[in-house]
PDB file of C-alpha atoms in Angstrom:
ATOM      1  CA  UNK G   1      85.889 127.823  -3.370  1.00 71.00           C
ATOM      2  CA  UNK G   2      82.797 126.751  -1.539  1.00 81.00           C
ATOM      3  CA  UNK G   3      79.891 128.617  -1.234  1.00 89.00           C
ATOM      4  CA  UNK G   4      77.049 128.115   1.190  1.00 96.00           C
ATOM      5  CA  UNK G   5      73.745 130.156   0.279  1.00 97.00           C
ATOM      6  CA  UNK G   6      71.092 131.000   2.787  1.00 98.00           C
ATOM      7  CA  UNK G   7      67.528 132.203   2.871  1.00 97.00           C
ATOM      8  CA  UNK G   8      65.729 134.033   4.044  1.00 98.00           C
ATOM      9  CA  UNK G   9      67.920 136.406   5.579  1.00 97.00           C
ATOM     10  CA  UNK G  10      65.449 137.445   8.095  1.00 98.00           C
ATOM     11  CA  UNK G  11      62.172 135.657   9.242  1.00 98.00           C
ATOM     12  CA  UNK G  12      58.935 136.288  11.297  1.00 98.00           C
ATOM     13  CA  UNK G  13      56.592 133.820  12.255  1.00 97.00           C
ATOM     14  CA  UNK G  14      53.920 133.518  15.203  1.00 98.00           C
ATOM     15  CA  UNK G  15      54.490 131.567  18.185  1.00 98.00           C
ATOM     16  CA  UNK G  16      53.582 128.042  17.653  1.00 97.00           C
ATOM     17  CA  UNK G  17      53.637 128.236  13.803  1.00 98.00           C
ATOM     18  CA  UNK G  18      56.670 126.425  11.876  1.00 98.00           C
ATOM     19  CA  UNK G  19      59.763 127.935  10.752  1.00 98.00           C
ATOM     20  CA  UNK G  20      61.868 127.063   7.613  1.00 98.00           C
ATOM     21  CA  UNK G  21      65.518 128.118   6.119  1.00 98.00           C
ATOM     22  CA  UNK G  22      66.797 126.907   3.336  1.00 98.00           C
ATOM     23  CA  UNK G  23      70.522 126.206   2.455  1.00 98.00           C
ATOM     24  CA  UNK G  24      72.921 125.358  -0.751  1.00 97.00           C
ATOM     25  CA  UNK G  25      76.101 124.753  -0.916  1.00 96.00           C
ATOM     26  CA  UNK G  26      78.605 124.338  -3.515  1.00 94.00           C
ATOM     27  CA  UNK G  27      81.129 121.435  -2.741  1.00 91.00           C
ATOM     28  CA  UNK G  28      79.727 118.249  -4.060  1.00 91.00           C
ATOM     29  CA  UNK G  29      82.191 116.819  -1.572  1.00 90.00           C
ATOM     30  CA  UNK G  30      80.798 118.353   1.265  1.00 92.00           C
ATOM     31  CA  UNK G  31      79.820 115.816   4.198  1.00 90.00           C
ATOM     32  CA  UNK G  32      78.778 117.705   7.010  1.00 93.00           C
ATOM     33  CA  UNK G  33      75.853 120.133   7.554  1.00 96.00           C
ATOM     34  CA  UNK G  34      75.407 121.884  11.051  1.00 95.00           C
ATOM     35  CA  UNK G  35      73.021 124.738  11.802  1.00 97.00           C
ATOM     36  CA  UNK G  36      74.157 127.118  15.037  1.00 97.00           C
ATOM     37  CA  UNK G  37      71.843 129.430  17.040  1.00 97.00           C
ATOM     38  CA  UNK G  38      73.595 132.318  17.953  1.00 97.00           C
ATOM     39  CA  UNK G  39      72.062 134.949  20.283  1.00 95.00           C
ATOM     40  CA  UNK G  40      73.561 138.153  20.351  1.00 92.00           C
ATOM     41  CA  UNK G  41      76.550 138.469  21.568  1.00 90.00           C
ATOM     42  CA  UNK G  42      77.063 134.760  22.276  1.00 94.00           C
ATOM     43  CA  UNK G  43      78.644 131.824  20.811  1.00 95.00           C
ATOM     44  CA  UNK G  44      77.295 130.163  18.124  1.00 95.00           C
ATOM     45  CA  UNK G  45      75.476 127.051  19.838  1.00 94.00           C
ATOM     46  CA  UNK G  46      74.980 123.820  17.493  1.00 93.00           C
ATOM     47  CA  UNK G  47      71.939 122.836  17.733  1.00 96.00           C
ATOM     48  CA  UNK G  48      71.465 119.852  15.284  1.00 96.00           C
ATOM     49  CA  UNK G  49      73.767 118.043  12.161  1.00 94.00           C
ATOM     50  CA  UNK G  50      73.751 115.616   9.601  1.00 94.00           C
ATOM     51  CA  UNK G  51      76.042 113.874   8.008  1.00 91.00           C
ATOM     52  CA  UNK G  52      75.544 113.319   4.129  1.00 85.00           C
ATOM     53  CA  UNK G  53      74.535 109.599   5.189  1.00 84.00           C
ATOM     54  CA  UNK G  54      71.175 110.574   6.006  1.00 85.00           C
ATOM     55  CA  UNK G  55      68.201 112.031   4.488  1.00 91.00           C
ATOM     56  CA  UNK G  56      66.544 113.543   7.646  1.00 95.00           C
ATOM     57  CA  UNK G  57      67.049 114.295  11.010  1.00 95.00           C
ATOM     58  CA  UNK G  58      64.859 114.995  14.258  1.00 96.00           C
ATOM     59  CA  UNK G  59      65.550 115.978  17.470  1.00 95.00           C
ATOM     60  CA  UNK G  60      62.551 117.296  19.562  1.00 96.00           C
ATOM     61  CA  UNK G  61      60.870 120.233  17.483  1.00 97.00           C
ATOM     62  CA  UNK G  62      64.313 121.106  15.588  1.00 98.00           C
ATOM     63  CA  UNK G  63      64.577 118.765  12.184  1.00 98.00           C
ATOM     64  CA  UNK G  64      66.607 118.765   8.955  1.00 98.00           C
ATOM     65  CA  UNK G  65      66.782 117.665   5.974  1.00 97.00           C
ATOM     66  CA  UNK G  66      69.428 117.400   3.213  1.00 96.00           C
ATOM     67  CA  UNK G  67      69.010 116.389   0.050  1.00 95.00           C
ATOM     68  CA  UNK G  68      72.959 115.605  -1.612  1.00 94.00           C
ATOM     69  CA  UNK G  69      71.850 115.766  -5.103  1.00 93.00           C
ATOM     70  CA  UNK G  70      70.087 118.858  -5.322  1.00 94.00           C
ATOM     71  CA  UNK G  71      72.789 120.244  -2.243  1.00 95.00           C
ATOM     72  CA  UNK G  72      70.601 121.460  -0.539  1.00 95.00           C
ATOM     73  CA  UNK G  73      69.832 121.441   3.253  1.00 97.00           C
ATOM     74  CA  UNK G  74      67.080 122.988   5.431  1.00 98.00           C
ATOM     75  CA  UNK G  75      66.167 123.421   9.258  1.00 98.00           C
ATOM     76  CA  UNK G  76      62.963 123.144  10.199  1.00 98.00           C
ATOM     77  CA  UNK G  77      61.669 124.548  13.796  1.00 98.00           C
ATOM     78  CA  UNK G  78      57.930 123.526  14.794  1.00 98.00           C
ATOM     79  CA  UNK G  79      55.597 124.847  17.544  1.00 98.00           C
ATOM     80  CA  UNK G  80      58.079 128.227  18.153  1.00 98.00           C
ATOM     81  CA  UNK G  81      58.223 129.563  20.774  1.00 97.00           C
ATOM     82  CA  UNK G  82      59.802 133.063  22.112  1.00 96.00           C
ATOM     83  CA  UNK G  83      62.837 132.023  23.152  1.00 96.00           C
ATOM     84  CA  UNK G  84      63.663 130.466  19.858  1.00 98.00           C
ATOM     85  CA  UNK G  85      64.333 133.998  18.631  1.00 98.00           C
ATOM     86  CA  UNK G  86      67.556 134.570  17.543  1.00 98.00           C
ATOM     87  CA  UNK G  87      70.142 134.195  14.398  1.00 98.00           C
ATOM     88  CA  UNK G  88      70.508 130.923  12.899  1.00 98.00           C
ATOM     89  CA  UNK G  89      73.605 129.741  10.678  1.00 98.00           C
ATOM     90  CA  UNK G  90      74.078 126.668   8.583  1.00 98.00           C
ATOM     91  CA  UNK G  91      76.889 125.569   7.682  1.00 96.00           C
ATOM     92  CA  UNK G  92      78.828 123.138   4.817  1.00 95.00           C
ATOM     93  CA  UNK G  93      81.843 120.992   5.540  1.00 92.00           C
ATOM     94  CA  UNK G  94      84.989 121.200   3.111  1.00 87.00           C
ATOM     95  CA  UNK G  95      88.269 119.735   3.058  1.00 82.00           C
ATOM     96  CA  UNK G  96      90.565 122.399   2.204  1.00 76.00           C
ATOM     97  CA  UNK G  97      94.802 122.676   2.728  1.00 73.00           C
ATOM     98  CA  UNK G  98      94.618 119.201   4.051  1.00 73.00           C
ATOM     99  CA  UNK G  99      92.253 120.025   7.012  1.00 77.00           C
ATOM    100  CA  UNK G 100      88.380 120.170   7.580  1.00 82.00           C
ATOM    101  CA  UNK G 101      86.929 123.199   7.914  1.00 90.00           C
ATOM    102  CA  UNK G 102      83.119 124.647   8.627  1.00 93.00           C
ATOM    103  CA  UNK G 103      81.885 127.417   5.812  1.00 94.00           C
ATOM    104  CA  UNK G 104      78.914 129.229   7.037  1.00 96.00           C
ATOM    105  CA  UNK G 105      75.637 130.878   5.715  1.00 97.00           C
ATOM    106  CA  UNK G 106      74.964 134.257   5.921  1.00 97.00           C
ATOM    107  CA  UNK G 107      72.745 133.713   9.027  1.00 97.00           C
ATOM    108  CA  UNK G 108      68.479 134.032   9.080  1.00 98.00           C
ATOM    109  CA  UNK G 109      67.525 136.598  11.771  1.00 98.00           C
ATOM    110  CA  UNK G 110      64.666 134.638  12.967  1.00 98.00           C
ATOM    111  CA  UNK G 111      61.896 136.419  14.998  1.00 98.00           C
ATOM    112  CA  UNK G 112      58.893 134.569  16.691  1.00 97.00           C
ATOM    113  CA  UNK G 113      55.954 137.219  17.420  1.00 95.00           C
ATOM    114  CA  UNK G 114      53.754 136.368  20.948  1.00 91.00           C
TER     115      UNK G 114
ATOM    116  CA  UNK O   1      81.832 118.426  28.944  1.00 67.00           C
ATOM    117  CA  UNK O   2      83.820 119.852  25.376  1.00 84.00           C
ATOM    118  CA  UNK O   3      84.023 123.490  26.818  1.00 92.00           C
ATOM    119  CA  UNK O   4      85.655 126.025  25.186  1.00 95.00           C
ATOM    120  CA  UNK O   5      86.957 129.341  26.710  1.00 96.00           C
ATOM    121  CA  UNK O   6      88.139 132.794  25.440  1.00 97.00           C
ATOM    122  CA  UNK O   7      90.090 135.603  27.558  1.00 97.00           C
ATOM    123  CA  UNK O   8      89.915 138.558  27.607  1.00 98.00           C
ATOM    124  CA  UNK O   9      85.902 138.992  26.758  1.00 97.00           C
ATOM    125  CA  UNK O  10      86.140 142.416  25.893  1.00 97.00           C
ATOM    126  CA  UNK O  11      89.348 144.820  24.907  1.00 97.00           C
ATOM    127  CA  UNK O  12      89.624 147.741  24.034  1.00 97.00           C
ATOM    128  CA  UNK O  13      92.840 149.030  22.611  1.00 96.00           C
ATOM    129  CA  UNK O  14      94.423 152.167  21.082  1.00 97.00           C
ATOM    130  CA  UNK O  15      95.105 151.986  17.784  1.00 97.00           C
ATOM    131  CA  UNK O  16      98.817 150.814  17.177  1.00 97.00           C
ATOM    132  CA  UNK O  17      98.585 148.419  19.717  1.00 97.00           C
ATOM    133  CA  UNK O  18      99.262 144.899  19.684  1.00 97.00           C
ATOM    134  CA  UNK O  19      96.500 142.554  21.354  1.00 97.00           C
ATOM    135  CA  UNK O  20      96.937 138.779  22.994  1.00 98.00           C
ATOM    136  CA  UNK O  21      93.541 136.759  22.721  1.00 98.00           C
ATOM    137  CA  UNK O  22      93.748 133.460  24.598  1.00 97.00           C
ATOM    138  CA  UNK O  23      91.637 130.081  23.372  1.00 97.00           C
ATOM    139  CA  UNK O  24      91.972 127.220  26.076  1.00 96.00           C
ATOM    140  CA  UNK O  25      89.904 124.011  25.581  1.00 93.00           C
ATOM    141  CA  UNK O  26      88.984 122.978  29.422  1.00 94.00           C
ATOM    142  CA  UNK O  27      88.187 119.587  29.535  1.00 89.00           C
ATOM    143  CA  UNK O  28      89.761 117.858  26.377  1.00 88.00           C
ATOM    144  CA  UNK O  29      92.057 118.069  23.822  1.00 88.00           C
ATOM    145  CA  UNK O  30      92.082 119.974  20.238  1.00 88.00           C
ATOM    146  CA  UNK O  31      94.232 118.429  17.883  1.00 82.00           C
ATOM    147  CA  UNK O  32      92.876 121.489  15.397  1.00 90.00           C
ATOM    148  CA  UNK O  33      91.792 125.197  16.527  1.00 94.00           C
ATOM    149  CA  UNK O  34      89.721 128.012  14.002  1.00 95.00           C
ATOM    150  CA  UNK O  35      89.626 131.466  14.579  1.00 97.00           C
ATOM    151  CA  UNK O  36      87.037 133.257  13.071  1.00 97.00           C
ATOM    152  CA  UNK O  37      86.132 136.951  13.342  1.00 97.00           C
ATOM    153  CA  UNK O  38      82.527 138.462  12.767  1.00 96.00           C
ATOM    154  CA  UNK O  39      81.227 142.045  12.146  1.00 95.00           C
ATOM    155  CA  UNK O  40      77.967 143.021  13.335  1.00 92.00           C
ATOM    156  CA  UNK O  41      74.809 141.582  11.854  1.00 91.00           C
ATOM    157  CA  UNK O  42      77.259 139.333   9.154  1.00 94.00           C
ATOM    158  CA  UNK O  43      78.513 135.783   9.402  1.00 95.00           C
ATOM    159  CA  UNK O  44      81.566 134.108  10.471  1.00 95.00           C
ATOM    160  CA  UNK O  45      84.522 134.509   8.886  1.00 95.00           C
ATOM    161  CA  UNK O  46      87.649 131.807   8.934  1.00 95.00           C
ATOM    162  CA  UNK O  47      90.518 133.612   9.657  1.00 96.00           C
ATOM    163  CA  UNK O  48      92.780 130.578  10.310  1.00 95.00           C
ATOM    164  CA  UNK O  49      93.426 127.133  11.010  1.00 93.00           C
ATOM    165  CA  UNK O  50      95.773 126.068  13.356  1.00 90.00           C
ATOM    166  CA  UNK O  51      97.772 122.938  14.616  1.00 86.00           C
ATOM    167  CA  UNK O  52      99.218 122.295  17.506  1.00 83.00           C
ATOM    168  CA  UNK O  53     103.012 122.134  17.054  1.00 81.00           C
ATOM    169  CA  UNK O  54     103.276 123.151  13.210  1.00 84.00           C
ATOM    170  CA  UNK O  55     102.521 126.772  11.389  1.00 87.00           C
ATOM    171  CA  UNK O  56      98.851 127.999  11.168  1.00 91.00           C
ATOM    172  CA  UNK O  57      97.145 127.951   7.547  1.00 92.00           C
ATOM    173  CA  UNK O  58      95.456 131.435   6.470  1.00 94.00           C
ATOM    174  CA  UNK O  59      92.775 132.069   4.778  1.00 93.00           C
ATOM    175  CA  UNK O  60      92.893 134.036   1.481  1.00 91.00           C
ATOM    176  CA  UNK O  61      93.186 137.741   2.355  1.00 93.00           C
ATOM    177  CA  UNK O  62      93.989 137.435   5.877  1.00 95.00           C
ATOM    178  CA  UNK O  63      97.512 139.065   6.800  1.00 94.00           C
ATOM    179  CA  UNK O  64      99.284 136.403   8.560  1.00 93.00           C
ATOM    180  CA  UNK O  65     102.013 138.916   9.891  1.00 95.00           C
ATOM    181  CA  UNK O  66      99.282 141.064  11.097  1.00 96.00           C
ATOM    182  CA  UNK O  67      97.093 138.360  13.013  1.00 97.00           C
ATOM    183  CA  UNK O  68      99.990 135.845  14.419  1.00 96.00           C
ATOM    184  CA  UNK O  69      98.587 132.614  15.569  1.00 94.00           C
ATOM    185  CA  UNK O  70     100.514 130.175  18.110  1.00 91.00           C
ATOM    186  CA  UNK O  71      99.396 126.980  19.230  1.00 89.00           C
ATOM    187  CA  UNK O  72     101.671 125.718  21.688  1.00 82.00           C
ATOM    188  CA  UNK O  73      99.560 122.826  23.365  1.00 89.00           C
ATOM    189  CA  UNK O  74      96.610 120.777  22.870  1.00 89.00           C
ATOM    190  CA  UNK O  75      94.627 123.534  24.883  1.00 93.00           C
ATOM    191  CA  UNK O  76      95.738 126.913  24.077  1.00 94.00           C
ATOM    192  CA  UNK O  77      95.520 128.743  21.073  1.00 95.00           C
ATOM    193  CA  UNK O  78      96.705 132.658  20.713  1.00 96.00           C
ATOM    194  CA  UNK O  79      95.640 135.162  18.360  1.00 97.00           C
ATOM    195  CA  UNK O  80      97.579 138.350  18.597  1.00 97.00           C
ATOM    196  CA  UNK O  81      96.427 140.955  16.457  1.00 98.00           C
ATOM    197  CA  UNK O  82      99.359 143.454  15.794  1.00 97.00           C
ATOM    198  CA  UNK O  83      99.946 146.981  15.134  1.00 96.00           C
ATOM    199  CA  UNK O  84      95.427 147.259  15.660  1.00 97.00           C
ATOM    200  CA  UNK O  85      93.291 149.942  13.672  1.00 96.00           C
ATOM    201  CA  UNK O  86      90.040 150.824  13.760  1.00 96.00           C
ATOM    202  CA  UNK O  87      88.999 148.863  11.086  1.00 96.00           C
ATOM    203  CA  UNK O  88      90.212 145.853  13.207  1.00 97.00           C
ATOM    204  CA  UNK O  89      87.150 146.224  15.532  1.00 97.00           C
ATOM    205  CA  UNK O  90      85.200 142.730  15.932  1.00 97.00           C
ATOM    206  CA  UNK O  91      83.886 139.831  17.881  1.00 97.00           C
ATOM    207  CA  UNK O  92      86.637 137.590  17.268  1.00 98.00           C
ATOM    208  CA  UNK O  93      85.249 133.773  18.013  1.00 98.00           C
ATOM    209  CA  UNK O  94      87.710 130.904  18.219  1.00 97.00           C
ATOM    210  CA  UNK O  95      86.843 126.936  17.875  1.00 96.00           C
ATOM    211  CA  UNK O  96      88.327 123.731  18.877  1.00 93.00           C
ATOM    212  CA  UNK O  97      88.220 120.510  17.327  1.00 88.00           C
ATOM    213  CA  UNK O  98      88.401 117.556  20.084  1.00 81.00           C
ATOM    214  CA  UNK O  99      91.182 115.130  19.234  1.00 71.00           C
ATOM    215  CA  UNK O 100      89.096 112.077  20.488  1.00 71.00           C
ATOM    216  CA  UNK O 101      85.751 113.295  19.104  1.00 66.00           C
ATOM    217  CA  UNK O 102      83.925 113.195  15.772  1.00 67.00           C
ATOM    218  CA  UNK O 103      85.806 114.804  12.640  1.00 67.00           C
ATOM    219  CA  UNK O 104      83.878 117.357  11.968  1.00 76.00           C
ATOM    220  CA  UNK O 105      82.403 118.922  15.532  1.00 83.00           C
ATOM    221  CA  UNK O 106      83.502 122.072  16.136  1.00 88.00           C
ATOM    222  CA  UNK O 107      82.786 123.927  19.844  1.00 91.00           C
ATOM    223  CA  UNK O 108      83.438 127.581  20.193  1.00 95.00           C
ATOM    224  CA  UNK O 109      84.291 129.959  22.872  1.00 96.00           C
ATOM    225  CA  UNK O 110      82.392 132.586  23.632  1.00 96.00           C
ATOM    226  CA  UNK O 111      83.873 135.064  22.033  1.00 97.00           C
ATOM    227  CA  UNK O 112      86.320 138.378  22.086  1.00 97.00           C
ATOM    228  CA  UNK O 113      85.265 141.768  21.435  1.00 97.00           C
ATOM    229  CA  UNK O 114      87.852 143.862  20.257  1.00 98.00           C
ATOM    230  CA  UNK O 115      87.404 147.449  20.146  1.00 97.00           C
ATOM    231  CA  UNK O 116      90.249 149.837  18.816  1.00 97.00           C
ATOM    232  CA  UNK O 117      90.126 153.324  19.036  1.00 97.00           C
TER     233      UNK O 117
END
């Protein structure tokens, strides 16, 4: 079945450096990447998507990028700041038993030092 | 708008119990409904799709006599997790697909924790 790799599984940057996780997935078919911010013991929250359409997407500091052949995806977060602490998923879209369905990452515990 | 709620929040059960977890979209309509269920510091798991009006679809190695699914309307989803263990603890996390939106957006609730003793 599909299989959606992430890395790192934890990372610490300083404020108002960049922050990057990666993400692969396994479905060739796949044709919908979303990354969620979860804080603990919240709901995920999505934050950005792209659709397999697109190269690149920006919104504010928060981009991605996905590149189809290789099948990988990443999220990149610029100028961080405290409050963008928390656990990040990604996520891979797959049709499976006739509906679509969301597999997620493993999750990057993301911590941005003052 | 696209809000998604969860009751209870928080349970806590003895183990042999049977417990009723309640998804309601508030301000649309889910053709399609996911509950997922997450231990602590690991990802989400699918547990289940379900459809309003027809059977829900399990995932591979999730008891479908032991978590029963209904979803009787376009904004309520239950998960009842029968005959509960221990082992059952988790944040259980359900998801709602908007029947006018985009294919693929899922919003979530905010989440049951369910702790058996």
């Amino acid at each position: 079945g599909e299989n959606v790799e992430q890395h790192p599984s934890t990372l610490s940057v300083q404020e108002g450096d960049s922050a990057v996780i990666k993400c692969t997935y396994s479905d060739s078919a796949s044709n919908y990447f979303p990354w969620y911010k979860q804080e603990l013991g919240k709901r995920p929250q999505l934050i950005i998507d792209i659709r397999s359409n697109v190269g690149e997407k920006k919104d504010q500091r928060i981009a991605v990028t996905l590149n189809k052949t290789a099948k990988h995806f990443s999220l990149h977060i610029t100028e961080t700041q405290p409050e963008d602490s928390a656990v990040y998923f990604c996520a891979a879209s797959i049709r499976n038993q006739g509906a679509q369905k969301l597999v997620f990452g493993q999750g990057t515990r993301l911590t941005i030092n003052p | 708008g696209a809000v998604v709620s969860q009751h209870p929040s928080r349970v806590i059960c003895k183990s042999g119990t049977s417990v009723k977890i309640e998804c309601r979209s508030l301000d649309f309509q889910a053709t399609t409904m996911f509950w997922y269920r997450q231990f602590p510091k690991q990802s989400l798991m699918l547990m289940a799709t379900s459809n309003e009006g027809s059977k829900a679809t399990y995932e591979q190695g999730v008891e479908k006599d032991k978590f029963l699914i209904n979803h009787a309307s376009l904004t309520l989803s239950t998960l009842t997790v029968t005959s509960a263990h221990p082992e059952d603890s988790s944040f259980y996390i359900c998801s709602a697909r908007d029947l006018q939106g985009a294919a693929y957006e899922q919003y979530f609730g905010p989440g049951t924790r369910l702790t058996v003793t």
